[in-house]
PDB file of C-alpha atoms in Angstrom:
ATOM      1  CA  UNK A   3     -65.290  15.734 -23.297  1.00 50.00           C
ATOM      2  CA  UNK A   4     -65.184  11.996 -24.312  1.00 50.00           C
ATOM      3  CA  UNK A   5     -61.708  12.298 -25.775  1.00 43.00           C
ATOM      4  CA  UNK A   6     -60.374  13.909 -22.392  1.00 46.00           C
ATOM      5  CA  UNK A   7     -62.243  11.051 -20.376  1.00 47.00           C
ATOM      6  CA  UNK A   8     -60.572   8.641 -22.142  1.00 39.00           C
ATOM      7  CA  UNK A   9     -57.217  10.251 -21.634  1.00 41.00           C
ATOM      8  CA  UNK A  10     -57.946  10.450 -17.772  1.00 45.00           C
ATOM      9  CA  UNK A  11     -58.973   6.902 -17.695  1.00 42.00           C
ATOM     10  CA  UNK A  12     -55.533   6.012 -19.173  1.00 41.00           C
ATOM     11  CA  UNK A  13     -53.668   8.062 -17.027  1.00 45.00           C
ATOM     12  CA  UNK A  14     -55.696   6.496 -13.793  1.00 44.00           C
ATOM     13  CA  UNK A  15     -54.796   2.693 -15.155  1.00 42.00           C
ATOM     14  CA  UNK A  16     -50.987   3.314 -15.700  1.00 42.00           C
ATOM     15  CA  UNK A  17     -51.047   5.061 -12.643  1.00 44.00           C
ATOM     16  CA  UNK A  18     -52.232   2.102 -11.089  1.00 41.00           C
ATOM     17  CA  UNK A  19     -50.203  -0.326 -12.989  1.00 43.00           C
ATOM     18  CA  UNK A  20     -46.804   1.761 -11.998  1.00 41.00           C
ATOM     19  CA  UNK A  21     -47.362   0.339  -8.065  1.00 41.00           C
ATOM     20  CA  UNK A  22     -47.322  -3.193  -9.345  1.00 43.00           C
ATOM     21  CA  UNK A  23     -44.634  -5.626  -9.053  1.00 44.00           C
ATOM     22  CA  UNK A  24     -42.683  -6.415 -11.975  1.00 41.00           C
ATOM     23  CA  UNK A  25     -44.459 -10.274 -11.800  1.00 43.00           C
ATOM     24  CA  UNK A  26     -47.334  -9.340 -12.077  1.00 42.00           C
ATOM     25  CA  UNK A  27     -47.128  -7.171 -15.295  1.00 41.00           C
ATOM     26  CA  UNK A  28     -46.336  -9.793 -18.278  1.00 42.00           C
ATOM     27  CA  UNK A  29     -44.195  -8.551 -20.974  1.00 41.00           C
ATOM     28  CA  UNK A  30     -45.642  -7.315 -23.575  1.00 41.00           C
ATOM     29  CA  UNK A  31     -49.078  -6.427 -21.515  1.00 39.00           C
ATOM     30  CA  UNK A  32     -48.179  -2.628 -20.696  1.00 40.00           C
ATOM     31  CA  UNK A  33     -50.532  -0.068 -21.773  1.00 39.00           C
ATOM     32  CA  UNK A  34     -49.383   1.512 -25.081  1.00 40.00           C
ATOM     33  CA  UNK A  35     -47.431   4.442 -25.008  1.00 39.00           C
ATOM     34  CA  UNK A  36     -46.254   3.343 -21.117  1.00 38.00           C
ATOM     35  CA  UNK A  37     -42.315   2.973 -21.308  1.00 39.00           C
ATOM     36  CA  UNK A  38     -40.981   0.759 -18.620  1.00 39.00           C
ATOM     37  CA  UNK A  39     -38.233   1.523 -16.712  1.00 39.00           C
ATOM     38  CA  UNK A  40     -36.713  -1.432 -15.705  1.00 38.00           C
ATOM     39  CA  UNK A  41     -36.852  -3.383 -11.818  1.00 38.00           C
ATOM     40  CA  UNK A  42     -34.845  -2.609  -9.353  1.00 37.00           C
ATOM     41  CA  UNK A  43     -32.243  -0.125 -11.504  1.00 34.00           C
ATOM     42  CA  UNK A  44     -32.096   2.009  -8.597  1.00 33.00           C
ATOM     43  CA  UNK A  45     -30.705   1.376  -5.132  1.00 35.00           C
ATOM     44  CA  UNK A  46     -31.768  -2.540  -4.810  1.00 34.00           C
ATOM     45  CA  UNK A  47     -35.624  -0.877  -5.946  1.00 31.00           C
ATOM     46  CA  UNK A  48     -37.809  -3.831  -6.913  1.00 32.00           C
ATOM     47  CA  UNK A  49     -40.952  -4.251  -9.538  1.00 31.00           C
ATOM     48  CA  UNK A  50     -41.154  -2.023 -12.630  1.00 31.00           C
ATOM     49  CA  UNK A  51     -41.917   1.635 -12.760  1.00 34.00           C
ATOM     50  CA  UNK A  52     -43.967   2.493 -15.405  1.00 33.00           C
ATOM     51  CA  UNK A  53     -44.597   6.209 -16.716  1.00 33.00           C
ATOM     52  CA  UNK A  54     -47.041   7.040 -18.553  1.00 34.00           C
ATOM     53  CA  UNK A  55     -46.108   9.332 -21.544  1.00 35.00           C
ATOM     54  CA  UNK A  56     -48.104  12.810 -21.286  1.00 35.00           C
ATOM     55  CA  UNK A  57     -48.664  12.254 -17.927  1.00 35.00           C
ATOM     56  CA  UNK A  58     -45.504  13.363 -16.138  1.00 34.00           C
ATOM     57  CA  UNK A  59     -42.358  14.862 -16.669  1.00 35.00           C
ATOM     58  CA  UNK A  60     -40.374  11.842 -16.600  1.00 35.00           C
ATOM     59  CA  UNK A  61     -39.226  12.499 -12.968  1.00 36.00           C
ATOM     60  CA  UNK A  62     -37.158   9.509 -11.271  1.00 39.00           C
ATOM     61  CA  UNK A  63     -38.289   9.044  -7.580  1.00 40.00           C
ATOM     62  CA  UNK A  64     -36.009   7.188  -5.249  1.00 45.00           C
ATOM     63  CA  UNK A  65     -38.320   6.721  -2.034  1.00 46.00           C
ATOM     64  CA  UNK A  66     -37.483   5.433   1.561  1.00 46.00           C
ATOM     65  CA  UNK A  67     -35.324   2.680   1.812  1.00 49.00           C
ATOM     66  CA  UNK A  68     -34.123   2.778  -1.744  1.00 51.00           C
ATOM     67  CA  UNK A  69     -32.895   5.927  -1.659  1.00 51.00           C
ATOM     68  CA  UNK A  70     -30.995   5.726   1.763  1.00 50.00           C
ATOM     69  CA  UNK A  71     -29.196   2.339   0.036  1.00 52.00           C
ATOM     70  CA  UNK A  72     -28.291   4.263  -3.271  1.00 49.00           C
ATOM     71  CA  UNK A  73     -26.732   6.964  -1.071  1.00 51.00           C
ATOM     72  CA  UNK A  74     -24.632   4.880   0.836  1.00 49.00           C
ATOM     73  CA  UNK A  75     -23.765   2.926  -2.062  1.00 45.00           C
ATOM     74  CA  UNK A  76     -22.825   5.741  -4.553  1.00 41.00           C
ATOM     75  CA  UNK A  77     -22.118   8.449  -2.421  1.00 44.00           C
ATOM     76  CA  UNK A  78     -20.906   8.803   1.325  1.00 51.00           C
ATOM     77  CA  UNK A  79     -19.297   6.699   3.617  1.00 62.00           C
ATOM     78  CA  UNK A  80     -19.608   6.901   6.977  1.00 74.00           C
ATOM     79  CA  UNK A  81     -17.416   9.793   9.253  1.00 77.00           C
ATOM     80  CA  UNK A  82     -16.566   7.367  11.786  1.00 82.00           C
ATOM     81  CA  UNK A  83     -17.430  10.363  14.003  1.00 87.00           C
ATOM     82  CA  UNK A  84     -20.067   9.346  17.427  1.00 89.00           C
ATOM     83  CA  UNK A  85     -23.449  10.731  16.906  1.00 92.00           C
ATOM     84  CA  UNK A  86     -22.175  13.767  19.209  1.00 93.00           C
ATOM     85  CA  UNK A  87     -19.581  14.645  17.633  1.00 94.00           C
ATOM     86  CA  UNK A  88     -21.283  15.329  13.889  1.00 95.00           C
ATOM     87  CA  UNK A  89     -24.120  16.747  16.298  1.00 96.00           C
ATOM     88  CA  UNK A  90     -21.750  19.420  17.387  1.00 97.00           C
ATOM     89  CA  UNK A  91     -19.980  19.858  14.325  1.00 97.00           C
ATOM     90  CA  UNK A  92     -23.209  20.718  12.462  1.00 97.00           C
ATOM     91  CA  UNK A  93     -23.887  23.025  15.248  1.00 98.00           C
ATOM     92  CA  UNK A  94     -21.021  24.966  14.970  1.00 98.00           C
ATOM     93  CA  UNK A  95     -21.058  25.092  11.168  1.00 98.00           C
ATOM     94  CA  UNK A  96     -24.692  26.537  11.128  1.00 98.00           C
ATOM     95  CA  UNK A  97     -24.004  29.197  14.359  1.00 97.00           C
ATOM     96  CA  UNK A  98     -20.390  29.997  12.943  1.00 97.00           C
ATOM     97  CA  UNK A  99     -19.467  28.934   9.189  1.00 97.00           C
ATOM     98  CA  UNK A 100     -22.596  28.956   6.553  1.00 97.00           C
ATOM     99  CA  UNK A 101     -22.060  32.829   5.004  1.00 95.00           C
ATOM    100  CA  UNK A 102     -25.504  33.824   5.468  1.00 94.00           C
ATOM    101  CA  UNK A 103     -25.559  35.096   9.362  1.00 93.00           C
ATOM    102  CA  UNK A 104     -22.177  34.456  10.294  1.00 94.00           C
ATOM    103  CA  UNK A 105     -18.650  34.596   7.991  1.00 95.00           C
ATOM    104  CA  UNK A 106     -17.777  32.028   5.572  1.00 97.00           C
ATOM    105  CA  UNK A 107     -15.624  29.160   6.661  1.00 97.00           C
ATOM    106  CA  UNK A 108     -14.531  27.446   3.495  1.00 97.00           C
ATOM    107  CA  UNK A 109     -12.802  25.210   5.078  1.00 97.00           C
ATOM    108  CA  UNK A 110     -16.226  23.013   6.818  1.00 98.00           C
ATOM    109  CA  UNK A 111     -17.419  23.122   3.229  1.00 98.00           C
ATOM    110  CA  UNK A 112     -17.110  19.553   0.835  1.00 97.00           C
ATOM    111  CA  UNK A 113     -15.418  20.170  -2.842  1.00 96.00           C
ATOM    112  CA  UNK A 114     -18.838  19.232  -4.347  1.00 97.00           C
ATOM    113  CA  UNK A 115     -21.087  21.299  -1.781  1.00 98.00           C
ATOM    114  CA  UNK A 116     -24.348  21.789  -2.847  1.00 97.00           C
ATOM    115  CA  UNK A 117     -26.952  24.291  -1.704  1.00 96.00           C
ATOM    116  CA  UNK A 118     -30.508  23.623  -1.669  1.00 94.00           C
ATOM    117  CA  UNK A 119     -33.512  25.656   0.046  1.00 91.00           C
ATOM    118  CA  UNK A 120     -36.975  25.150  -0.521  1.00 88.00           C
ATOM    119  CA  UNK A 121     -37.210  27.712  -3.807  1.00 84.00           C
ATOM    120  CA  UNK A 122     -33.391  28.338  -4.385  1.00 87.00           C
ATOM    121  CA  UNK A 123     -30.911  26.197  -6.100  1.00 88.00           C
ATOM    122  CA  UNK A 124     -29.478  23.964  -6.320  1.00 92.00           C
ATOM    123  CA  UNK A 125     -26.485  26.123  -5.787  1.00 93.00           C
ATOM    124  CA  UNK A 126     -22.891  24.895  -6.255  1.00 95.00           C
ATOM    125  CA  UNK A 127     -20.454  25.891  -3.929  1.00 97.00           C
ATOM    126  CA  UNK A 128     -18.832  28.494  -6.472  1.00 94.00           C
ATOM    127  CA  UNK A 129     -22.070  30.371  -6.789  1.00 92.00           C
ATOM    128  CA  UNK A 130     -23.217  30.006  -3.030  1.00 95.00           C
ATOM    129  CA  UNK A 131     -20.568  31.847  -2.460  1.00 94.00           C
ATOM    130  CA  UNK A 132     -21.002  34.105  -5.238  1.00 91.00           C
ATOM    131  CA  UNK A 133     -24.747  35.082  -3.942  1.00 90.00           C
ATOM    132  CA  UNK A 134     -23.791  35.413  -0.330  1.00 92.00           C
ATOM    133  CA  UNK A 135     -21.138  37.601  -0.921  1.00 90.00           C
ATOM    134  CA  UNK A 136     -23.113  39.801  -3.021  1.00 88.00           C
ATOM    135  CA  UNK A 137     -26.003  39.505  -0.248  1.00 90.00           C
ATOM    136  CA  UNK A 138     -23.810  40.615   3.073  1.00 92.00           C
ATOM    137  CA  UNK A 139     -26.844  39.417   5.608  1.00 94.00           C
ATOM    138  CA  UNK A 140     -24.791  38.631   8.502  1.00 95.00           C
ATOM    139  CA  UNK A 141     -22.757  42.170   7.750  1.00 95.00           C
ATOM    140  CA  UNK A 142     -26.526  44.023   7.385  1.00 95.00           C
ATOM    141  CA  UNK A 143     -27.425  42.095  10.313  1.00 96.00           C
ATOM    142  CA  UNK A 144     -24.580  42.516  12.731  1.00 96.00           C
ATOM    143  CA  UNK A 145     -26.393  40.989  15.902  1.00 96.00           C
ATOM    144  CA  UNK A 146     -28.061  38.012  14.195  1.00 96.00           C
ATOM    145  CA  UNK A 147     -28.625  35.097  16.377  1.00 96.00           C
ATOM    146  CA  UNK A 148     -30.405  31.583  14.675  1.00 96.00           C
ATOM    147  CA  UNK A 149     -31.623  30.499  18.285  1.00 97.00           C
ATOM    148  CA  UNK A 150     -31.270  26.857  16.880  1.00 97.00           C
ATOM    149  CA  UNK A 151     -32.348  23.960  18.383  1.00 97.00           C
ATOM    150  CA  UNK A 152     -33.273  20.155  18.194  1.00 97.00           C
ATOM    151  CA  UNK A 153     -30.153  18.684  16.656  1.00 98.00           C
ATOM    152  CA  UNK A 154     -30.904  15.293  15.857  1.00 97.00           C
ATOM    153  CA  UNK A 155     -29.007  12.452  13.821  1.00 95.00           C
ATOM    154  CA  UNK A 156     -31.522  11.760  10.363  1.00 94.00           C
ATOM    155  CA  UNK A 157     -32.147   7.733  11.128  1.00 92.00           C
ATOM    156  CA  UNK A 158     -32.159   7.167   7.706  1.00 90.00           C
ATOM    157  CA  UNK A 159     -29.566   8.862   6.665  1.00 91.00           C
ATOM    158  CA  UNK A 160     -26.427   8.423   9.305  1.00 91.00           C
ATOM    159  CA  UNK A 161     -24.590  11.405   7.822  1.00 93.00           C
ATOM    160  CA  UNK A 162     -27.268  14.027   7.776  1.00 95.00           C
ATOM    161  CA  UNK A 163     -28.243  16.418  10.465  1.00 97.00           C
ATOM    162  CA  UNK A 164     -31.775  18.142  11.068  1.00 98.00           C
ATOM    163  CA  UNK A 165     -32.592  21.151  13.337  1.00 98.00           C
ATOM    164  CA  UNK A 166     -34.790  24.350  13.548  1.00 98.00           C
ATOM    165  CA  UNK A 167     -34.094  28.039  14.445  1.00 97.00           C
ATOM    166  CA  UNK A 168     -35.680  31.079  14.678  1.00 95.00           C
ATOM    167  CA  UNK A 169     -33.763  34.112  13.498  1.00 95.00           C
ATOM    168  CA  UNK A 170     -33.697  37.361  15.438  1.00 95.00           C
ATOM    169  CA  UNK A 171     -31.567  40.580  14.985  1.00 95.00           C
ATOM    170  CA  UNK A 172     -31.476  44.332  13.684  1.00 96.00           C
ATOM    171  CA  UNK A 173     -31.290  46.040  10.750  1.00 96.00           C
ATOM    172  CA  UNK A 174     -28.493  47.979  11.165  1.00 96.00           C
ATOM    173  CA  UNK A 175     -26.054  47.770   7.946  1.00 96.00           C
ATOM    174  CA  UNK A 176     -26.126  47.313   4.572  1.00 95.00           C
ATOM    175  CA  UNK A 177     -27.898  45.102   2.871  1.00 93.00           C
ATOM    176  CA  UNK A 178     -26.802  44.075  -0.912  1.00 89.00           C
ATOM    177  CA  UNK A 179     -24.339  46.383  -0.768  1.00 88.00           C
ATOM    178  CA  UNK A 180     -21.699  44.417  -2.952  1.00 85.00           C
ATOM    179  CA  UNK A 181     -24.621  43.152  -5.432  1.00 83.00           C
ATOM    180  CA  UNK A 182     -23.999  44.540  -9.281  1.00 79.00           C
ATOM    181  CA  UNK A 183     -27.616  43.806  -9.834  1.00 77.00           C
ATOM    182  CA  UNK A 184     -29.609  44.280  -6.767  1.00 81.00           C
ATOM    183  CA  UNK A 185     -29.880  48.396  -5.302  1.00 85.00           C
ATOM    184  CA  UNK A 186     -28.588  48.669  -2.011  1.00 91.00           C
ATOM    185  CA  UNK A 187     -30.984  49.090   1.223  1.00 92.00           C
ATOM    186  CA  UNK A 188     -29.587  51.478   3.490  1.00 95.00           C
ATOM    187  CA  UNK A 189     -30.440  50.167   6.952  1.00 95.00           C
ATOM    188  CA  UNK A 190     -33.646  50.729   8.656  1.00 95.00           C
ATOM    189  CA  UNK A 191     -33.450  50.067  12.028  1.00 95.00           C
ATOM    190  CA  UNK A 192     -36.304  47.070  11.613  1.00 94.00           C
ATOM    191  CA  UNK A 193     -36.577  44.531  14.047  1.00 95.00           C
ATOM    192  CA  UNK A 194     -35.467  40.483  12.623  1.00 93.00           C
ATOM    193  CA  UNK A 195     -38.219  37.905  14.653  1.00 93.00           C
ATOM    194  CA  UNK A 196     -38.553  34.702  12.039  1.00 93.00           C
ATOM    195  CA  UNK A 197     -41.112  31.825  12.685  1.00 92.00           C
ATOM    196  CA  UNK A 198     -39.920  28.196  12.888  1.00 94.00           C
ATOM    197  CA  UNK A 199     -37.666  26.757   9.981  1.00 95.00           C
ATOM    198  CA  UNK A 200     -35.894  23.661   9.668  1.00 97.00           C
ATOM    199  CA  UNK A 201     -32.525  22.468   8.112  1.00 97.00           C
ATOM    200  CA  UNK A 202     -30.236  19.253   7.587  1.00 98.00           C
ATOM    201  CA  UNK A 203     -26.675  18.892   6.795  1.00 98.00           C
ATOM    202  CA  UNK A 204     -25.333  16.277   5.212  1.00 96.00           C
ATOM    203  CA  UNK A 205     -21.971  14.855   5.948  1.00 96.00           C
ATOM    204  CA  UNK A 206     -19.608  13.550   3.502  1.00 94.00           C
ATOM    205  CA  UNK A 207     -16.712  10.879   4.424  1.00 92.00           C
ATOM    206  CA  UNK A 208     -14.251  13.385   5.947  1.00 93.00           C
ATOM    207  CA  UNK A 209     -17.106  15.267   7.510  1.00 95.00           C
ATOM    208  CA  UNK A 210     -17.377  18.204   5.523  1.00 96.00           C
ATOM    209  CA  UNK A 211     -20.117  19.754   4.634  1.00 97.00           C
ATOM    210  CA  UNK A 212     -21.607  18.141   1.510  1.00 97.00           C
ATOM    211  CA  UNK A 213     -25.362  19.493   1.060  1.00 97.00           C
ATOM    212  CA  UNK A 214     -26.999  22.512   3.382  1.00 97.00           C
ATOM    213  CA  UNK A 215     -30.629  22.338   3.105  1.00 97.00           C
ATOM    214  CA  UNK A 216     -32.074  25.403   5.155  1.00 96.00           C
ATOM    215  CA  UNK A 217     -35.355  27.861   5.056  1.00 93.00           C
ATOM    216  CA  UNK A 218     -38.495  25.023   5.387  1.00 94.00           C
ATOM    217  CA  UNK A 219     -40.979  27.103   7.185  1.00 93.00           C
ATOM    218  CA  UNK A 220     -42.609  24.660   9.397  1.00 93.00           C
ATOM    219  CA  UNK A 221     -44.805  26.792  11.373  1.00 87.00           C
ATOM    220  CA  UNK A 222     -47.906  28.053   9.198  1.00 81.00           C
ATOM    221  CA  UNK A 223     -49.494  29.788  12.339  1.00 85.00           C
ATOM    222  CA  UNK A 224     -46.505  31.930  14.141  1.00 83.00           C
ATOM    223  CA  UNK A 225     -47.020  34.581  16.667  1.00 83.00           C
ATOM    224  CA  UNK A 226     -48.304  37.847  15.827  1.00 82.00           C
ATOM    225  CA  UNK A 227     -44.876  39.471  15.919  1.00 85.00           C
ATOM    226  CA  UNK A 228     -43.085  37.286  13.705  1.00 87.00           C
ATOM    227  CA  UNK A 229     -41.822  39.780  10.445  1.00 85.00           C
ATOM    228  CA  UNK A 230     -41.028  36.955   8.398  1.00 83.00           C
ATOM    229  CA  UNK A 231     -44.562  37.413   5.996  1.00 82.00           C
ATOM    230  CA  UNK A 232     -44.414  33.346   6.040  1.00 83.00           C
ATOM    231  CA  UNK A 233     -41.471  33.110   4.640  1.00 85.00           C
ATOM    232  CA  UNK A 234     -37.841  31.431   5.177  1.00 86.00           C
ATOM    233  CA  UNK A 235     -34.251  32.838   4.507  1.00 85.00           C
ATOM    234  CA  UNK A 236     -33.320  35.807   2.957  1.00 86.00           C
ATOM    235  CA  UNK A 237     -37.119  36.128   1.679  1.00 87.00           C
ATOM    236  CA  UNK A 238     -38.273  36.169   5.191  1.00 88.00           C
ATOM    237  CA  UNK A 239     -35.602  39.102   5.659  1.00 90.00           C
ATOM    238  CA  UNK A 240     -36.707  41.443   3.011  1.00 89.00           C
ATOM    239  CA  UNK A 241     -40.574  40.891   4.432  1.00 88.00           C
ATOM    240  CA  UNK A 242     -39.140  42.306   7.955  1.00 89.00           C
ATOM    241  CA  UNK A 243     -37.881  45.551   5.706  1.00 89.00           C
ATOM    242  CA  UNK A 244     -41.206  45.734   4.103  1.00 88.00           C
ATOM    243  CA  UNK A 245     -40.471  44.339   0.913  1.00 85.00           C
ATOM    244  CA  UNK A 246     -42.720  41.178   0.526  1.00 78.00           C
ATOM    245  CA  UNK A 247     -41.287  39.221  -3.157  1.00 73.00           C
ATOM    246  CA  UNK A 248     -42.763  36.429  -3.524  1.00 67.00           C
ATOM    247  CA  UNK A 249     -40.316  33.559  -4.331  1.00 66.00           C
ATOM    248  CA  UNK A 250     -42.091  32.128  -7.031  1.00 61.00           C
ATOM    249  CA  UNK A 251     -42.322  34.919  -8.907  1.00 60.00           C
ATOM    250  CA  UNK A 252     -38.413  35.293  -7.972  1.00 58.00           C
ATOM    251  CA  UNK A 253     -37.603  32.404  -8.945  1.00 59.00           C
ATOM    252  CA  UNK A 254     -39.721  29.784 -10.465  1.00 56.00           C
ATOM    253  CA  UNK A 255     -40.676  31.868 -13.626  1.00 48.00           C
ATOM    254  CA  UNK A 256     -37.570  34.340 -13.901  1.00 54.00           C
ATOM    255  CA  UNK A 257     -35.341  31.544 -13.543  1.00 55.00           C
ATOM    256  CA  UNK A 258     -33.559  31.240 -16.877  1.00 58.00           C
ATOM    257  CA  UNK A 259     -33.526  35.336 -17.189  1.00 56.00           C
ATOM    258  CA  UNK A 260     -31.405  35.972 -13.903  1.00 62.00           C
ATOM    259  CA  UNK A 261     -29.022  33.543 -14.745  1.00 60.00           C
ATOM    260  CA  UNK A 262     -28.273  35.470 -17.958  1.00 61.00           C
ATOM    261  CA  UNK A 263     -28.523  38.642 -15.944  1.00 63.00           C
ATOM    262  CA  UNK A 264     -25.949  37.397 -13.219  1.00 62.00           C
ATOM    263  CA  UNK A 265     -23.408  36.234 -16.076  1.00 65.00           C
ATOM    264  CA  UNK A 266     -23.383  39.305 -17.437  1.00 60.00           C
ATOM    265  CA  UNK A 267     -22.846  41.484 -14.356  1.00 58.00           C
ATOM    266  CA  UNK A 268     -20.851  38.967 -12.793  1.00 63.00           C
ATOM    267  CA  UNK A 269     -22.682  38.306  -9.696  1.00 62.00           C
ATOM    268  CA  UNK A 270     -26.063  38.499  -8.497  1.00 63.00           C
ATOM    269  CA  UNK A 271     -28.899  36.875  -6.772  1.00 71.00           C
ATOM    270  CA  UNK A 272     -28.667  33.468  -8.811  1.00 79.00           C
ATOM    271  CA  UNK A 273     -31.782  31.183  -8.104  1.00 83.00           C
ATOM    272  CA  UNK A 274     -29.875  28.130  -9.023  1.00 86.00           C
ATOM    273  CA  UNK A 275     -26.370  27.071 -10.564  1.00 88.00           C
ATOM    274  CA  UNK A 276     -26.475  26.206 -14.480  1.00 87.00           C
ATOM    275  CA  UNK A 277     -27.212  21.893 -14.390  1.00 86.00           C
ATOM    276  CA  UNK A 278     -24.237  21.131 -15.922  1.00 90.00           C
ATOM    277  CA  UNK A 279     -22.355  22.355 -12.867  1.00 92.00           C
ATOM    278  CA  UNK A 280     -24.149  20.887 -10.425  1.00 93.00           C
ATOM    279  CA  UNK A 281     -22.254  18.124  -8.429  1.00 94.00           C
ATOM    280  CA  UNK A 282     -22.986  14.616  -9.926  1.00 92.00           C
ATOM    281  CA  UNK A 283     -23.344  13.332  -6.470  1.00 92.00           C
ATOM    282  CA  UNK A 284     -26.487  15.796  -6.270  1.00 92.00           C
ATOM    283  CA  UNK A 285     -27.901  14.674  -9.502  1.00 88.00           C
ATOM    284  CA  UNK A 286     -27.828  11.312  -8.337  1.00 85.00           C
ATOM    285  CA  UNK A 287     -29.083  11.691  -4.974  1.00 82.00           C
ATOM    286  CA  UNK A 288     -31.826  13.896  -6.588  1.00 74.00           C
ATOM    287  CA  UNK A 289     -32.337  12.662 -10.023  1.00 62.00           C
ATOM    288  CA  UNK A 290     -35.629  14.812 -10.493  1.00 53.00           C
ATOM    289  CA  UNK A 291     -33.784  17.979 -10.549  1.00 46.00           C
ATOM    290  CA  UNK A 292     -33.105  18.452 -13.964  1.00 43.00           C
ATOM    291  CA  UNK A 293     -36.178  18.233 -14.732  1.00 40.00           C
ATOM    292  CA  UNK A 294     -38.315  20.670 -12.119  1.00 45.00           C
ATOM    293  CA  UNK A 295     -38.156  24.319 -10.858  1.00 46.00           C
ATOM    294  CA  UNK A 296     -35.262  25.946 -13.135  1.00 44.00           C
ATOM    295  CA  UNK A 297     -34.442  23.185 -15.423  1.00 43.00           C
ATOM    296  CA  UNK A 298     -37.810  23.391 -17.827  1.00 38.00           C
TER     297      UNK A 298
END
């Protein structure tokens, strides 16, 4: 007990020291095993970040302000397009292009696309592909509308576009059907009536599509008839045909296993691209990555 007590009360002080400003931690006066990592290294960030060994996975945050600048520094530059226009283009690339309830259009999509939803990916745009084809939603779903709404420039972020939608639509084809791991599921006839999720796109410089960030479930207390089970994306889906998988389990701890499955076979339902073919834009923009969900 006095051993762990001690380790907490380390952990609480270089927690507290990692908020301070790089003046007011002399060299030479960190806590032992704390490893600085240097002031302002990333995006014009100033005062030292400290992390204390043991106590987290190394993870390197970029937050507000500082992560806006290292994006438009490293990244993007603007479309030149009005706020409209890159309103209405993400609109039509959600209702018409993404793969998942409408056909592919390849041609909206960046060279370094990246896919990211809240427990899958991230997913380059090789393998995006690769899963939705092997998927076939919008061809299981034939009348599958997203009912989006609330398109709305990300102030932050000039290039990135946020919305929500509620899916709707019928059972009526084949679902999986082209999937060499997954059986397929004849249809059913089962009504599609999602709760509230919400999405961004982010533009790149010739504004194409450069990340696609949908299925955050934002509404924790839907209506009665939702068939969703809580859920966003194709998870949500599969709880309207009465097949509730729980993306952790899905993902989070089978991970490395279905990505040895998928090369095999040749296809599949891969939870995330291998992380030395994910953009380096990505890895940049989201430097924790490597080392969360996937990555371990």
């Amino acid at each position: 007990m006095a051993f762990r007590s001690v380790l907490l009360l380390f952990c609480a002080l270089a927690s507290v020291q990692a908020f301070l400003p790089a003046s007011l931690v002399p060299s030479g006066r960190l806590l032992p095993g704390v490893r600085a990592a240097g002031a302002g290294t990333r995006g014009g960030m100033q005062g030292l970040r400290v992390t204390p060994k043991g106590c987290s996975r190394g993870r390197s945050w970029l937050r507000g302000s500082a992560r806006t600048q290292h994006l438009m520094a490293t990244t993007l530059e603007l479309t030149g397009k009005s706020e409209e226009e890159l309103i209405a283009l993400a609109r039509e690339f959600f209702e018409t292009g993404t793969g998942f309830h409408s056909v592919q259009r390849d041609e909206m999509f960046a060279p370094d696309f990246v896919f990211r939803g809240p427990v899958i990916g991230p997913l380059n745009f090789k393998d995006y592909t690769m899963v939705l084809d092997g998927s076939g939603v919008y061809k299981a779903f034939p009348d599958m509308q997203t009912n989006s709404f609330g398109y709305s420039i990300d102030p932050t972020e000039p290039n990135r576009v946020w919305f929500m939608y509620r899916y709707t639509g019928t059972h009526t084809g084949r679902l999986f059907e082209k999937s060499p791991l997954l059986p397929t599921i004849s249809p059913t006839g089962n009504p599609l009536k999602c709760g509230l999720e919400a999405g961004s796109i982010l533009f790149n410089e010739n504004a194409k599509v450069r990340l696609f960030t949908p299925g955050n479930v934002v509404d924790r207390d839907p209506p009665q008839d939702t068939t969703h089970g809580g859920n966003g994306l194709l998870f949500g889906i599969l709880a309207s045909l009465g097949l509730n998988v729980s993306p952790v389990l899905a993902t989070k701890y089978t991970g490395g296993l279905t990505r040895v499955l998928v090369k095999i076979a040749g296809g599949g339902p891969l939870p995330m691209s291998d992380f030395k073919d994910v953009p380096q834009w990505y890895k940049d923009y989201r430097p924790w990555r490597e080392m969360t969900q996937g990555y371990r």
